[in-house]
Short mmCIF file of C-alpha atoms in Angstrom, two decimals:
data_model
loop_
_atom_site.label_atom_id
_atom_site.label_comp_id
_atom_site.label_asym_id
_atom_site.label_seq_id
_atom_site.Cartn_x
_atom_site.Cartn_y
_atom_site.Cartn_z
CA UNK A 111 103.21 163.07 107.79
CA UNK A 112 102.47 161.90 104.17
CA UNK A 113 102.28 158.30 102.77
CA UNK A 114 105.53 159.66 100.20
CA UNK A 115 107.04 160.29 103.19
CA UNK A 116 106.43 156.33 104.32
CA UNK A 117 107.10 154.96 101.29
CA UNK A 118 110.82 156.77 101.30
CA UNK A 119 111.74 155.79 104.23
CA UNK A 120 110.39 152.40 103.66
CA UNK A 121 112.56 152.55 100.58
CA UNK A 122 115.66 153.94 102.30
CA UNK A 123 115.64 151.29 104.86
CA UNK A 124 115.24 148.45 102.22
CA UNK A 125 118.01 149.81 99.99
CA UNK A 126 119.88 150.77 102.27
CA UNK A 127 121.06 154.34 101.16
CA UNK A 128 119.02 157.39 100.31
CA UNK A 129 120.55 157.66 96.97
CA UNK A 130 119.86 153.83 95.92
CA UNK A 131 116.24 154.80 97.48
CA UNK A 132 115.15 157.76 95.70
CA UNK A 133 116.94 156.29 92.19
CA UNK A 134 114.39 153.23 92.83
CA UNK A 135 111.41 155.83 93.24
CA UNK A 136 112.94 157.91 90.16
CA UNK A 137 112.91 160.94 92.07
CA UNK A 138 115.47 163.10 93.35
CA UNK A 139 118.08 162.28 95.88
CA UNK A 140 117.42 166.03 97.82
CA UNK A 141 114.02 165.80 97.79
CA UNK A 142 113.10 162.28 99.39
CA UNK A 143 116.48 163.26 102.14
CA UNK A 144 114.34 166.53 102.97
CA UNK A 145 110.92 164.46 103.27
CA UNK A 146 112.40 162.10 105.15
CA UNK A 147 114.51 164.42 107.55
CA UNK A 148 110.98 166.40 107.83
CA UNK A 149 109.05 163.66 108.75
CA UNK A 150 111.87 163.03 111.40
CA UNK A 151 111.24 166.36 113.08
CA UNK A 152 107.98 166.28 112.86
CA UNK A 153 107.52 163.12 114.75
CA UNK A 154 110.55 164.03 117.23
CA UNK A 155 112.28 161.14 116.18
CA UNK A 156 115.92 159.97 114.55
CA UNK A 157 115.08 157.29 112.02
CA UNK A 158 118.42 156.84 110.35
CA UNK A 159 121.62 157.20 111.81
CA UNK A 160 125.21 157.15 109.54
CA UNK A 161 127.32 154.06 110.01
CA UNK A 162 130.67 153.28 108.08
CA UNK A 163 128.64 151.88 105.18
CA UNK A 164 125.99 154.35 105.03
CA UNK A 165 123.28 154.54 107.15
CA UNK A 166 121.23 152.13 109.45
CA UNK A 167 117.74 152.23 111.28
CA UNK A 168 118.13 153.45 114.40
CA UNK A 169 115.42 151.34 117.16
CA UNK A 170 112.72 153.93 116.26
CA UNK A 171 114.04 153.65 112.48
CA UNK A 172 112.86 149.85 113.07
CA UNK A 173 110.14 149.70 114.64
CA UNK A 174 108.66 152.70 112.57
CA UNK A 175 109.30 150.93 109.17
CA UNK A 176 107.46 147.76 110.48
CA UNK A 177 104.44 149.98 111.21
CA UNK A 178 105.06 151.98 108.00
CA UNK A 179 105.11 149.03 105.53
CA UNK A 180 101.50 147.79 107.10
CA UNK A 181 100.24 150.98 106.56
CA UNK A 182 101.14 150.74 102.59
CA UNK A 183 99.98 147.34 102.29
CA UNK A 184 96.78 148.74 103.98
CA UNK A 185 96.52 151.38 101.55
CA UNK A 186 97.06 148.67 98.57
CA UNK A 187 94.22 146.42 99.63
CA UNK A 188 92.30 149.98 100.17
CA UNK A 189 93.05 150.72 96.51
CA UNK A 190 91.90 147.30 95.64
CA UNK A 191 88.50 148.05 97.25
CA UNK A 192 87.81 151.78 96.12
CA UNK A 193 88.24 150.12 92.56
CA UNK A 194 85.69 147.53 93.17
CA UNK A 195 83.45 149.38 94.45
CA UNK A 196 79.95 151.27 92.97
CA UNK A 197 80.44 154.57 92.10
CA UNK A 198 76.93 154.79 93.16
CA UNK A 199 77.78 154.19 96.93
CA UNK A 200 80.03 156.54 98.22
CA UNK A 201 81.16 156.01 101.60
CA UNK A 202 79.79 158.65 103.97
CA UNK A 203 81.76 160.53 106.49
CA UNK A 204 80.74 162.35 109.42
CA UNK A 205 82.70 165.14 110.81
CA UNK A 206 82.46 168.66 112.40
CA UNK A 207 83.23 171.36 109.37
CA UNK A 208 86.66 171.75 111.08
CA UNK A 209 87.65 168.17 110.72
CA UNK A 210 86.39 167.94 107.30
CA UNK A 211 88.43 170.71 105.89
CA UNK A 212 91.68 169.95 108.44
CA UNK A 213 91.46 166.17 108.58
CA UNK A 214 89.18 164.47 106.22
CA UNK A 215 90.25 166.30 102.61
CA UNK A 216 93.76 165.87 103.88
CA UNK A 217 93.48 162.03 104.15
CA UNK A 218 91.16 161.65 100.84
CA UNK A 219 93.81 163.97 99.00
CA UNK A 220 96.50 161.91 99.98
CA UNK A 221 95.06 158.41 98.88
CA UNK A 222 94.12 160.32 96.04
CA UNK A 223 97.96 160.93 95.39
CA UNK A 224 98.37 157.34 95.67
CA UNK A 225 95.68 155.95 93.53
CA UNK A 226 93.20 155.52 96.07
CA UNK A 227 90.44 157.45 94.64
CA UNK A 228 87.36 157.19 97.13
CA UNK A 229 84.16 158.57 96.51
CA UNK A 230 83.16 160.54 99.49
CA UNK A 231 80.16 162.43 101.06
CA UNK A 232 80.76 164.72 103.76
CA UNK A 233 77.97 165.18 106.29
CA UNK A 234 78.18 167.99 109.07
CA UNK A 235 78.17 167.94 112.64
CA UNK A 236 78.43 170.57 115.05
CA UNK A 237 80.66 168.45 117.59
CA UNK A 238 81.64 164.73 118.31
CA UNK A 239 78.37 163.79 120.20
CA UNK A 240 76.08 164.64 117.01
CA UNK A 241 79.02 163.05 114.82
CA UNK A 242 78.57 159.97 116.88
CA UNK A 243 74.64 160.55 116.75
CA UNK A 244 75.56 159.89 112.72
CA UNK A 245 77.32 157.15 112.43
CA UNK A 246 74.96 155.13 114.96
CA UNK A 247 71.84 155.72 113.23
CA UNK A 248 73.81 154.37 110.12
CA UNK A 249 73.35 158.24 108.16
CA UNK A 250 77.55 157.73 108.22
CA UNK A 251 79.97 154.95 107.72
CA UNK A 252 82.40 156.30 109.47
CA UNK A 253 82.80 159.58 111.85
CA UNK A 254 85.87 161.85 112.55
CA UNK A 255 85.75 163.28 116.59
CA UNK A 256 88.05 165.65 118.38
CA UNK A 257 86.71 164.61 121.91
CA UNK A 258 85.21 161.84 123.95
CA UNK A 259 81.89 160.53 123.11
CA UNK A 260 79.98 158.45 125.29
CA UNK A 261 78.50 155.86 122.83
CA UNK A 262 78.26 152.25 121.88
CA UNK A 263 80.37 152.70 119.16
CA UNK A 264 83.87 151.78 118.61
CA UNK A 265 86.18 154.45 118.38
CA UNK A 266 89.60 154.07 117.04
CA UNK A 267 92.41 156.45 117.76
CA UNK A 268 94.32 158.19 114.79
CA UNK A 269 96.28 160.67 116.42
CA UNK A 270 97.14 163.64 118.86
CA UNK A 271 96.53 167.70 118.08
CA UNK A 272 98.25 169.80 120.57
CA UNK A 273 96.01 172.84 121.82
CA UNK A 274 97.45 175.70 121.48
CA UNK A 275 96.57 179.46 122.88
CA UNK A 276 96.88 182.13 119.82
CA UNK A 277 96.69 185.71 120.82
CA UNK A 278 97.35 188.96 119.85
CA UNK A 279 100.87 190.01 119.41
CA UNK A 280 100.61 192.63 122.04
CA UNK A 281 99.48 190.25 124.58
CA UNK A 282 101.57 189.86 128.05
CA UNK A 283 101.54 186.58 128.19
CA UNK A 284 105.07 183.98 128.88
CA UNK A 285 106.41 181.68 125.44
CA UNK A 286 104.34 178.81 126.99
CA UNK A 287 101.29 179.07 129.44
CA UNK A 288 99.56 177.56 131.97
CA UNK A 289 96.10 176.73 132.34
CA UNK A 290 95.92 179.82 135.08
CA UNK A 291 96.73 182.35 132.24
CA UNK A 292 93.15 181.76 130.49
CA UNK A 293 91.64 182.98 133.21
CA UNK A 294 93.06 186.56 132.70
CA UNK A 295 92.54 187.18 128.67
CA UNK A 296 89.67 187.48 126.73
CA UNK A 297 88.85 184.63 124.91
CA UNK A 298 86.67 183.76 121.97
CA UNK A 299 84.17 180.53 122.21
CA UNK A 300 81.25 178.65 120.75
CA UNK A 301 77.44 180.28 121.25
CA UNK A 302 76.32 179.02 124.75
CA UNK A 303 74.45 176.77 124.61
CA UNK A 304 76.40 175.01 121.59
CA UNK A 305 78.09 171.43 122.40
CA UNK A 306 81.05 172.61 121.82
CA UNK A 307 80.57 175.61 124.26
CA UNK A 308 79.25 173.05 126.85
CA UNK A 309 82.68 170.74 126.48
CA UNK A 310 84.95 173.70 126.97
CA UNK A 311 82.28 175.04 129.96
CA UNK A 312 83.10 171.61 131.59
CA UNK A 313 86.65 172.21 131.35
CA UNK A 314 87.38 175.43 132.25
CA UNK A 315 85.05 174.38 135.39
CA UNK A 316 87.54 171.49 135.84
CA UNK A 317 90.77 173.76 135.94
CA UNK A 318 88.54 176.07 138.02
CA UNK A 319 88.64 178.93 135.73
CA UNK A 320 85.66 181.36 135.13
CA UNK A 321 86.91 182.33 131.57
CA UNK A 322 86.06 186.38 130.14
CA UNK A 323 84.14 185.85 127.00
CA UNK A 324 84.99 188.94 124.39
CA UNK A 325 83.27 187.08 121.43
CA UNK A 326 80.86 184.19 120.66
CA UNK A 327 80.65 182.52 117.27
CA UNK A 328 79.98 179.04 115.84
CA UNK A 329 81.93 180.08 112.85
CA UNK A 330 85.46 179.24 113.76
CA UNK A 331 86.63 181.40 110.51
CA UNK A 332 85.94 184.03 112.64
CA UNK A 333 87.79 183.04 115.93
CA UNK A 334 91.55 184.00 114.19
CA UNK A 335 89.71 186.97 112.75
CA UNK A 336 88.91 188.02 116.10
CA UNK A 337 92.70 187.19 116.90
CA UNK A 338 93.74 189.04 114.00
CA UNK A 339 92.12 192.19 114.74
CA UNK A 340 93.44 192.04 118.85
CA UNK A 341 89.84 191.34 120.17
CA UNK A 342 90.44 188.03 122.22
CA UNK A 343 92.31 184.88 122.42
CA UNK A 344 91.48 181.71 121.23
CA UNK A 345 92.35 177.61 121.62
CA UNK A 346 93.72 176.01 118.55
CA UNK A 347 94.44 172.80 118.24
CA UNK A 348 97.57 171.48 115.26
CA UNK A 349 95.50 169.87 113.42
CA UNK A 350 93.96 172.83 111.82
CA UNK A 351 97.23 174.61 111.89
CA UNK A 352 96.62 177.78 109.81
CA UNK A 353 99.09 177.02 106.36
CA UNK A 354 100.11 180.35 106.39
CA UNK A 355 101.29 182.75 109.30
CA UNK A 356 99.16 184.70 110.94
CA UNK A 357 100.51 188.71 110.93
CA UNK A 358 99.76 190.01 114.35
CA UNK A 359 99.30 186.52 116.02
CA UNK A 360 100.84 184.48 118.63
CA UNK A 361 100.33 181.02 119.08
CA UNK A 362 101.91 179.32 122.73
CA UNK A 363 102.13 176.14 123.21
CA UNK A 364 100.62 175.09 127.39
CA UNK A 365 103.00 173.78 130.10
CA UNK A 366 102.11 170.97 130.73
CA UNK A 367 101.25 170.18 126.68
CA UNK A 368 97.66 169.72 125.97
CA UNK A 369 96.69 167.08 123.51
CA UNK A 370 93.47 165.95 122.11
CA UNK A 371 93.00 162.58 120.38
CA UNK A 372 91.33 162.27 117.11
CA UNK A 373 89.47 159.15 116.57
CA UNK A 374 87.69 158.06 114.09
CA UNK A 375 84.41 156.03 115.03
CA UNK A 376 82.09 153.20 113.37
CA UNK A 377 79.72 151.00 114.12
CA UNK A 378 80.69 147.51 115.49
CA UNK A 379 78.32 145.56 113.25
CA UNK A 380 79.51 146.96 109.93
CA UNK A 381 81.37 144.78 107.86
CA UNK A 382 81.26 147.00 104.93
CA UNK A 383 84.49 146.61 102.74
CA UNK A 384 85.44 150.02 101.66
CA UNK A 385 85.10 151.89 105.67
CA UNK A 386 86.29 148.97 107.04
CA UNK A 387 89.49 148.77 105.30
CA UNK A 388 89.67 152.57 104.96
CA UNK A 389 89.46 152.68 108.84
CA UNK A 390 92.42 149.78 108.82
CA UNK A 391 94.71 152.92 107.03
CA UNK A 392 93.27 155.51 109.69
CA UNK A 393 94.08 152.84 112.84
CA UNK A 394 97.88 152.15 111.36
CA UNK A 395 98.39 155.70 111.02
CA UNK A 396 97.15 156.18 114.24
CA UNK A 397 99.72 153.53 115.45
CA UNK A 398 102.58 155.47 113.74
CA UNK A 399 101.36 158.69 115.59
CA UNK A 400 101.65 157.42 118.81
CA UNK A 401 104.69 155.91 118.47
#
């Protein structure tokens, strides 16, 4: 999901047809219809639906153009703020190097796209807990976490990445698996001893599985590498997606789904302008997301 694709459907709803929409916008009638019919599969969800006139919101349609039009006028009064602000204090996010590359550039790209042009600094963490470790000794304004942190921070939910199992091609495994299946393929994880390595240690112990470790790496470049070259298995999650597919690799989806929430933390005493109203985008989006 892209704030384009918000602002067409915003616009279809308000005009009333996708062709009075995307003449508004000045762009082309087949390109906002795919956008919007995109973001409609990606979110599992019929906005629009044809009536003798045209077309109509659906429910969803409704109540997801409420929450869509407070996420633009978030991103306006964001836009407002990045343009009043110092160049000489950026605002400082903390986030594993995963997150930065599959979450943060993505959401500083796409206010970027929209005039929102926020000047950033990127700090590293190896996992949530030292990304939380960050933001409350006041080194970040905000952080980006994949996983529960036990903090007093508040954290505030943007979203859900499904985990997903990718494997080698040749591996004997069913279209979707169950937690049981880890237990019998090789699997690539974090260095013991890492945080990381110590969440997924507490949940394999959980689902009562003692996993086979083929590889261990902190550089998760490597983990599809390892895939890539039929070495082990690994656990995904959508929101790093690879943008390209993989030759040679599987990726299952588990039965039940697995999901982990992204959230994006801050300290309750900041009042700062620029965080605070970037994290106002970040919890609307987050409210889209969920549905």
């Amino acid at each position: 999901m892209n704030i384009q694709q918000l602002r067409y459907v915003v616009a279809t709803a308000e005009h009333g047809s996708m062709t009075a929409a995307a003449a508004a916008l000045f762009v082309a009638q087949p390109a906002l219809s795919r956008a919007v019919r995109q973001l409609e599969r990606e979110l599992d969800l019929t906005l629009f639906a044809r009536d003798g006139r045209g077309i109509a919101l659906t429910p969803a349609g409704e109540t997801f153009v409420r929450r869509a039009r407070a996420v633009l006028t978030s991103i306006a009064t964001l836009r407002t703020t990045a343009a009043a602000t110092p160049a000489s204090a950026p605002l400082v996010i903390a986030a594993s190097p995963t997150l930065q590359a599959a979450l943060a550039i993505p959401i500083l790209a796409g206010l970027r796209e929209h005039g929102v042009a926020v000047h950033t600094r990127l700090l590293g963490g190896s996992g949530s807990p030292e990304v939380a470790d960050l933001v409350a000794s006041g080194r970040a304004d905000l952080g980006l976490c994949d996983s529960a942190v036990t903090s007093d921070l508040v954290a505030v939910p943007i979203g859900r990445a499904e985990v997903r199992l990718y494997s080698p091609a040749a591996t004997d495994l069913p279209d979707r698996v169950t937690l049981a299946d880890l237990g019998r393929v090789p699997l690539v994880l974090p260095t013991a001893g890492s945080a990381r390595r110590a969440t997924l240690d507490a949940f394999f112990a959980g689902c009562g599985i003692t996993p086979e470790v083929a590889v261990e790496t902190d550089e998760r470049h490597a983990w599809l590498a390892a895939v890539t070259h039929g070495i082990a298995s690994c656990l995904w999650h959508s929101v790093e997606t690879p943008r390209v597919p993989l030759p040679g690799v599987v990726a299952r989806g588990f039965d039940p789904p697995i999901h982990r929430t992204l959230t994006a933390l801050h300290r309750a005493d900041d009042e700062t302008p620029l965080p605070r109203h970037l994290l106002e985008v970040l919890r609307r989006v987050g409210g889209l997301l969920s549905g």
